[in-house]
Short mmCIF file of C-alpha atoms and ligand atoms in Angstrom, two decimals:
data_model
loop_
_atom_site.label_atom_id
_atom_site.label_comp_id
_atom_site.label_asym_id
_atom_site.label_seq_id
_atom_site.Cartn_x
_atom_site.Cartn_y
_atom_site.Cartn_z
CA MET A 22 17.44 -22.46 -3.10
CA LYS A 23 20.98 -22.68 -1.68
CA ASP A 24 21.48 -24.51 1.62
CA PHE A 25 21.86 -21.82 4.27
CA SER A 26 21.70 -24.12 7.31
CA PHE A 27 25.35 -23.76 8.33
CA LYS A 28 25.29 -19.99 7.93
CA LEU A 29 22.14 -19.84 10.07
CA LYS A 30 23.85 -21.81 12.86
CA LEU A 31 26.79 -19.43 12.70
CA ILE A 32 24.49 -16.40 12.82
CA GLN A 33 22.74 -17.92 15.83
CA GLU A 34 26.11 -18.35 17.57
CA LEU A 35 27.03 -14.73 16.88
CA SER A 36 23.57 -13.30 17.57
CA LYS A 37 24.32 -12.49 21.23
CA GLY A 38 26.73 -9.84 20.06
CA GLU A 39 29.88 -11.20 21.80
CA PHE A 40 33.30 -11.82 20.25
CA CYS A 41 33.85 -15.35 18.88
CA SER A 42 37.26 -16.29 17.51
CA GLY A 43 37.60 -18.15 14.23
CA GLU A 44 39.34 -20.93 16.13
CA GLN A 45 36.53 -21.32 18.71
CA LEU A 46 33.91 -21.31 16.00
CA GLY A 47 35.89 -23.78 13.92
CA GLU A 48 36.20 -26.15 16.90
CA HIS A 49 32.54 -25.74 17.82
CA PHE A 50 31.32 -26.61 14.32
CA GLY A 51 34.11 -29.04 13.40
CA VAL A 52 35.41 -27.03 10.41
CA SER A 53 38.61 -25.11 9.64
CA ARG A 54 39.20 -21.43 10.47
CA ALA A 55 39.41 -20.76 6.74
CA ALA A 56 35.95 -22.27 6.25
CA ILE A 57 34.62 -20.03 9.04
CA ALA A 58 36.18 -16.98 7.36
CA ARG A 59 34.48 -17.91 4.05
CA HIS A 60 31.11 -18.31 5.73
CA ILE A 61 31.50 -15.02 7.61
CA LYS A 62 32.07 -13.31 4.26
CA SER A 63 28.90 -14.78 2.79
CA ILE A 64 26.96 -13.86 5.93
CA GLN A 65 28.08 -10.26 5.43
CA GLU A 66 26.64 -10.50 1.93
CA LEU A 67 23.20 -11.14 3.49
CA GLY A 68 23.39 -7.61 4.90
CA ILE A 69 24.62 -8.46 8.41
CA ASP A 70 27.31 -6.16 9.78
CA ILE A 71 30.12 -8.28 11.25
CA TYR A 72 33.53 -6.91 12.09
CA SER A 73 36.69 -8.67 13.17
CA VAL A 74 39.36 -7.58 15.64
CA LYS A 75 42.78 -9.22 15.60
CA GLY A 76 43.24 -11.49 18.62
CA LYS A 77 39.53 -11.33 19.53
CA GLY A 78 37.62 -12.66 16.55
CA TYR A 79 34.29 -11.83 14.97
CA ARG A 80 31.49 -9.79 16.43
CA LEU A 81 28.15 -8.48 15.17
CA GLU A 82 27.92 -4.72 14.91
CA GLN A 83 24.71 -5.01 16.95
CA PRO A 84 23.09 -8.05 18.64
CA LEU A 85 20.45 -9.69 16.43
CA ASP A 86 16.92 -9.93 17.68
CA LEU A 87 15.84 -13.11 15.85
CA LEU A 88 12.24 -14.13 15.15
CA ASN A 89 10.91 -16.85 17.42
CA ASN A 90 8.43 -19.21 15.75
CA GLN A 91 7.30 -20.92 18.97
CA LEU A 92 6.65 -17.63 20.76
CA LEU A 93 4.66 -16.26 17.82
CA VAL A 94 2.45 -19.37 17.60
CA GLU A 95 1.86 -19.32 21.38
CA LYS A 96 0.94 -15.64 21.49
CA LEU A 97 -1.12 -15.53 18.30
CA GLU A 98 -2.77 -18.97 18.40
CA LEU A 99 -2.62 -18.98 14.60
CA PRO A 100 -0.57 -20.86 12.03
CA VAL A 101 2.70 -18.90 11.89
CA GLU A 102 5.70 -19.95 9.86
CA VAL A 103 9.10 -18.32 10.45
CA ILE A 104 11.34 -19.07 7.48
CA PRO A 105 14.85 -17.67 7.96
CA ILE A 106 15.71 -17.32 4.26
CA ILE A 107 13.18 -17.34 1.46
CA ASP A 108 12.70 -15.85 -2.01
CA SER A 109 9.59 -13.86 -1.00
CA THR A 110 7.09 -14.44 1.81
CA ASN A 111 4.29 -13.34 -0.56
CA GLN A 112 5.42 -15.81 -3.21
CA HIS A 113 5.62 -18.56 -0.60
CA MET A 114 2.04 -17.97 0.55
CA LEU A 115 0.65 -17.61 -2.95
CA GLY A 116 1.95 -21.11 -3.66
CA GLN A 117 0.21 -22.71 -0.65
CA LYS A 118 -3.12 -24.54 -0.72
CA ALA A 119 -5.84 -24.69 1.94
CA LEU A 120 -4.47 -21.99 4.23
CA GLN A 121 -6.52 -20.75 7.17
CA SER A 122 -7.44 -17.05 7.04
CA GLY A 123 -5.03 -15.18 9.26
CA SER A 124 -2.08 -17.56 8.66
CA VAL A 125 1.22 -15.71 8.77
CA CYS A 126 4.66 -16.19 7.25
CA VAL A 127 7.67 -14.10 8.34
CA ALA A 128 11.26 -14.22 7.17
CA GLU A 129 14.64 -12.96 8.32
CA TYR A 130 15.83 -12.45 4.76
CA GLN A 131 14.30 -12.41 1.28
CA THR A 132 16.35 -13.15 -1.81
CA GLN A 133 13.63 -11.79 -4.11
CA GLY A 134 11.53 -9.50 -1.96
CA ARG A 135 9.14 -7.60 -4.17
CA GLY A 136 7.39 -4.28 -3.93
CA ARG A 137 4.60 -2.55 -5.84
CA ARG A 138 4.95 -1.84 -9.55
CA GLY A 139 7.54 -4.60 -10.03
CA ARG A 140 10.12 -3.00 -7.75
CA GLU A 141 12.56 -4.94 -5.60
CA TRP A 142 12.05 -4.81 -1.82
CA VAL A 143 15.50 -4.71 -0.26
CA SER A 144 15.51 -7.28 2.57
CA PRO A 145 18.75 -7.50 4.60
CA PHE A 146 18.98 -10.29 7.20
CA GLY A 147 17.37 -9.94 10.61
CA SER A 148 17.00 -6.19 10.61
CA ASN A 149 13.45 -5.51 9.37
CA ILE A 150 10.11 -7.28 9.14
CA TYR A 151 9.18 -9.20 5.99
CA TYR A 152 5.67 -10.42 6.64
CA SER A 153 2.76 -11.98 4.76
CA MET A 154 -0.73 -12.88 5.90
CA TYR A 155 -3.26 -14.97 3.99
CA TRP A 156 -6.93 -13.96 4.03
CA ARG A 157 -9.93 -15.38 2.22
CA LEU A 158 -12.14 -12.42 1.42
CA GLU A 159 -15.67 -13.69 0.92
CA ALA A 160 -16.81 -10.42 -0.70
CA GLY A 161 -14.48 -11.19 -3.61
CA LEU A 162 -12.27 -9.06 -5.83
CA PRO A 163 -14.32 -5.80 -5.74
CA ALA A 164 -13.64 -5.49 -1.99
CA ALA A 165 -9.89 -5.91 -2.36
CA MET A 166 -9.12 -2.22 -3.08
CA GLY A 167 -10.66 -1.08 0.19
CA ILE A 168 -8.90 -3.73 2.22
CA SER A 169 -5.55 -2.51 1.08
CA LEU A 170 -6.21 0.88 2.71
CA VAL A 171 -7.50 -0.74 5.88
CA ILE A 172 -4.23 -2.68 6.19
CA GLY A 173 -2.22 0.56 6.14
CA LEU A 174 -4.41 1.93 8.91
CA ALA A 175 -4.08 -1.26 10.95
CA LEU A 176 -0.31 -1.08 10.66
CA VAL A 177 -0.27 2.54 11.85
CA ASP A 178 -2.57 1.55 14.71
CA ALA A 179 -0.19 -1.26 15.73
CA LEU A 180 2.86 1.00 15.63
CA GLU A 181 1.09 3.65 17.70
CA GLU A 182 0.21 1.02 20.28
CA LEU A 183 3.94 0.29 20.43
CA GLY A 184 4.63 3.95 21.14
CA ILE A 185 5.52 5.32 17.68
CA GLN A 186 3.87 8.68 17.01
CA GLY A 187 3.73 11.02 14.02
CA LEU A 188 3.03 8.38 11.35
CA LYS A 189 1.29 9.20 8.06
CA LEU A 190 -0.17 7.26 5.15
CA LYS A 191 0.44 7.81 1.47
CA TRP A 192 -2.32 6.45 -0.76
CA PRO A 193 -2.95 3.62 -1.12
CA ASN A 194 -1.03 2.25 1.85
CA ASP A 195 2.59 3.32 2.31
CA VAL A 196 3.43 4.25 5.90
CA TYR A 197 5.42 7.47 6.10
CA PHE A 198 7.26 9.37 8.78
CA ASP A 199 8.65 12.82 8.09
CA ASN A 200 8.04 12.35 4.33
CA LYS A 201 10.16 9.19 4.27
CA LYS A 202 8.90 5.66 3.74
CA LEU A 203 8.79 3.44 6.81
CA ALA A 204 6.71 0.55 5.48
CA GLY A 205 5.21 -0.70 2.24
CA ILE A 206 2.29 -3.02 1.60
CA LEU A 207 1.79 -5.30 -1.38
CA VAL A 208 -1.55 -7.09 -1.58
CA GLU A 209 -1.54 -9.89 -4.14
CA LEU A 210 -4.65 -11.85 -4.95
CA SER A 211 -6.11 -14.71 -6.83
CA GLY A 212 -9.75 -15.55 -7.46
CA GLN A 213 -12.36 -15.22 -10.19
CA ALA A 214 -15.10 -12.66 -10.58
CA GLY A 215 -18.02 -13.76 -8.42
CA ASP A 216 -15.88 -15.97 -6.15
CA ALA A 217 -14.18 -15.27 -2.84
CA ALA A 218 -10.74 -13.66 -3.26
CA ASN A 219 -7.59 -15.22 -1.84
CA LEU A 220 -5.44 -12.39 -0.56
CA VAL A 221 -1.81 -12.43 0.38
CA ILE A 222 -1.10 -9.27 2.34
CA GLY A 223 2.63 -8.54 2.23
CA ILE A 224 4.18 -6.00 4.59
CA GLY A 225 7.75 -4.78 4.63
CA LEU A 226 8.53 -2.67 7.71
CA ASN A 227 11.93 -1.06 8.22
CA VAL A 228 12.95 -1.72 11.81
CA SER A 229 16.72 -1.20 11.93
CA MET A 230 17.85 -1.06 8.31
CA PRO A 231 21.68 -1.15 8.22
CA GLU A 232 23.21 2.16 7.08
CA HIS A 233 25.22 0.65 4.23
CA VAL A 234 22.19 -0.85 2.45
CA GLN A 235 21.85 0.37 -1.12
CA GLY A 236 19.35 0.19 -3.95
CA ILE A 237 16.23 1.40 -2.13
CA GLY A 238 15.68 4.19 -4.63
CA GLN A 239 13.51 6.49 -2.49
CA PRO A 240 13.84 8.33 0.83
CA TRP A 241 13.35 5.81 3.65
CA THR A 242 13.38 5.68 7.40
CA SER A 243 13.26 2.95 10.05
CA LEU A 244 11.83 2.57 13.56
CA LYS A 245 15.34 2.79 14.94
CA GLU A 246 15.92 6.09 13.19
CA ILE A 247 12.59 7.41 14.53
CA VAL A 248 12.96 6.40 18.17
CA GLY A 249 16.73 6.13 18.56
CA ASP A 250 17.19 3.41 21.15
CA LEU A 251 14.64 0.85 19.98
CA ALA A 252 13.43 -1.29 22.87
CA ILE A 253 10.68 -3.14 20.98
CA SER A 254 11.50 -6.64 19.68
CA ARG A 255 10.52 -7.70 16.17
CA ASN A 256 8.51 -10.57 17.68
CA GLU A 257 6.47 -8.05 19.65
CA ILE A 258 5.85 -6.00 16.52
CA VAL A 259 4.69 -9.10 14.59
CA ILE A 260 2.29 -10.01 17.43
CA VAL A 261 0.69 -6.56 17.73
CA MET A 262 0.58 -6.11 13.96
CA THR A 263 -1.16 -9.47 13.41
CA LYS A 264 -3.79 -8.74 16.05
CA LYS A 265 -4.52 -5.30 14.60
CA LEU A 266 -4.76 -6.70 11.07
CA HIS A 267 -7.21 -9.36 12.23
CA ASP A 268 -9.42 -6.83 14.00
CA ALA A 269 -9.39 -4.32 11.15
CA ILE A 270 -10.08 -6.86 8.40
CA SER A 271 -12.95 -8.36 10.41
CA ILE A 272 -14.54 -4.90 10.80
CA TYR A 273 -14.01 -4.22 7.09
CA GLU A 274 -15.68 -7.52 6.15
CA HIS A 275 -18.82 -6.56 8.09
CA GLN A 276 -19.00 -2.79 7.59
CA GLY A 277 -16.84 -1.93 4.59
CA LEU A 278 -14.65 1.16 4.47
CA THR A 279 -17.10 3.58 6.14
CA PRO A 280 -15.79 3.17 9.72
CA PHE A 281 -12.25 3.88 8.48
CA LEU A 282 -12.80 6.99 6.33
CA GLU A 283 -12.34 9.57 9.06
CA GLN A 284 -9.25 7.83 10.38
CA TRP A 285 -7.81 7.75 6.86
CA ASN A 286 -8.21 11.52 6.50
CA GLN A 287 -6.48 12.02 9.83
CA TYR A 288 -3.37 10.15 8.63
CA ASP A 289 -3.34 11.20 4.96
CA ASN A 290 0.11 12.69 4.31
CA PHE A 291 -1.22 14.84 1.47
CA LEU A 292 -4.78 15.82 2.43
CA GLU A 293 -5.62 19.28 0.94
CA GLN A 294 -2.13 19.52 -0.53
CA PRO A 295 -1.04 19.79 -4.17
CA ILE A 296 -0.09 16.39 -5.55
CA LYS A 297 0.83 14.76 -8.80
CA LEU A 298 -0.40 11.30 -9.87
CA ILE A 299 1.90 9.35 -12.13
CA MET A 300 0.30 6.66 -14.28
CA GLY A 301 2.85 5.32 -16.76
CA ASN A 302 3.66 8.29 -19.02
CA ARG A 303 0.69 10.33 -17.85
CA GLU A 304 0.74 12.88 -15.01
CA VAL A 305 -2.31 14.49 -13.41
CA PHE A 306 -2.01 17.46 -11.03
CA GLY A 307 -4.51 18.58 -8.42
CA THR A 308 -5.34 18.94 -4.75
CA CYS A 309 -5.67 15.77 -2.69
CA LYS A 310 -9.22 15.38 -1.33
CA GLY A 311 -8.83 12.08 0.51
CA ILE A 312 -10.62 8.88 -0.50
CA ASP A 313 -14.16 7.76 -1.41
CA GLN A 314 -16.24 4.85 -0.03
CA GLN A 315 -14.45 2.40 -2.35
CA GLY A 316 -10.98 3.62 -1.40
CA ALA A 317 -10.34 5.51 -4.65
CA LEU A 318 -8.14 8.59 -4.39
CA LEU A 319 -10.02 11.88 -4.89
CA LEU A 320 -8.29 14.67 -6.75
CA ASP A 321 -9.56 18.20 -7.30
CA THR A 322 -8.18 18.96 -10.76
CA GLY A 323 -9.55 22.52 -10.84
CA ASN A 324 -12.71 21.74 -12.83
CA GLN A 325 -14.00 18.74 -10.92
CA ILE A 326 -13.23 16.09 -8.30
CA GLU A 327 -11.95 13.00 -10.10
CA SER A 328 -11.47 9.57 -8.52
CA PHE A 329 -8.49 7.35 -9.26
CA VAL A 330 -8.03 3.70 -8.52
CA GLY A 331 -5.50 1.01 -9.48
CA GLY A 332 -2.20 -0.45 -8.40
CA GLU A 333 -0.12 1.33 -11.05
CA ILE A 334 -0.71 4.86 -9.74
CA SER A 335 2.05 6.62 -7.89
CA VAL A 336 1.46 9.73 -5.73
CA ARG A 337 4.00 12.55 -5.34
CA SER A 338 3.93 15.93 -3.68
CA ALA A 339 3.59 18.73 -6.24
CA SER A 340 4.60 21.55 -3.93
C1 BTN B 405 5.88 -1.55 -1.64
O1 BTN B 405 6.40 -1.50 -2.75
O2 BTN B 405 5.73 -0.53 -0.98
C2 BTN B 405 5.40 -2.86 -1.07
C3 BTN B 405 6.48 -3.61 -0.36
C4 BTN B 405 6.06 -4.95 0.20
C5 BTN B 405 7.22 -5.73 0.71
C6 BTN B 405 6.79 -6.97 1.45
S1 BTN B 405 8.11 -7.72 2.34
C7 BTN B 405 7.11 -9.09 2.68
C8 BTN B 405 6.30 -9.40 1.44
N1 BTN B 405 7.04 -10.26 0.55
C9 BTN B 405 7.42 -9.64 -0.56
O3 BTN B 405 8.10 -10.14 -1.48
N2 BTN B 405 6.96 -8.38 -0.57
C10 BTN B 405 6.20 -8.10 0.63
#
């Protein structure tokens, strides 16, 4: 990976949101104004909005609320790694050995953030949350489907605790607000049948996605769009989210999906509504009937209630 250390220092310097002239910055870092201008350009390419005013210098469009590794470790008492720039937090964790369950990795920017069904997860610098948690699931691969739903619920629970209301879930675990996607979850796993499963739970949560960002390919929203003046820091969100995930996964490990079924129905964006399931070239229409004990999606196709399970299924409204 490219060396981003100088750009990170420059971002840090600008993060307070005040004007810094090219000359000041050049003197501070011992480089020319032209070098500063080049770095500013490549910082803009990371998705950070910086503008310049003649005679005043450079300024961030909005102050950056950077992740704080020390604070997160102190508050969570867990192994937490903040990596400013990484290919993918999920990929990073999948490549690690001997992790403790509950270990977390968060990034400011992902060069190859990935979503479900091989999609890209657009990850501009410092504006959203790109988060992965490792968990060793003793019950093994068969329990992994259910856990993915529990994670969506835990995320909604965390956001509600932070004051965000009106959230919904789209099976299996997308968080929605007003029919637009707020967060996505990608659970990746390794393990063999009969063994414990090693899960990497990846969460991408839109906090203050810059307006100019392109390539998302579906209607999206962000916490900032939902609440307007967002007073919650990303560190706070990571703390509450991690605690809720821990609690929910521990309950799931002891009691399975049963304690979560009612809550799922309460948040289901499509319950009792006409939907369409897309599975490759195949489409199935019916009425959404919630989920079963294993977390499979139930669909009333007119003749019978059919259950559907698998990471390649996509749900759409059919109304
Ligand atoms: C989806 O397609 O809805 C799932 C998106 C998951 C994105 C997150 S961001 C942090 C983690 N690292 C990745 O590369 N992907 C997940």
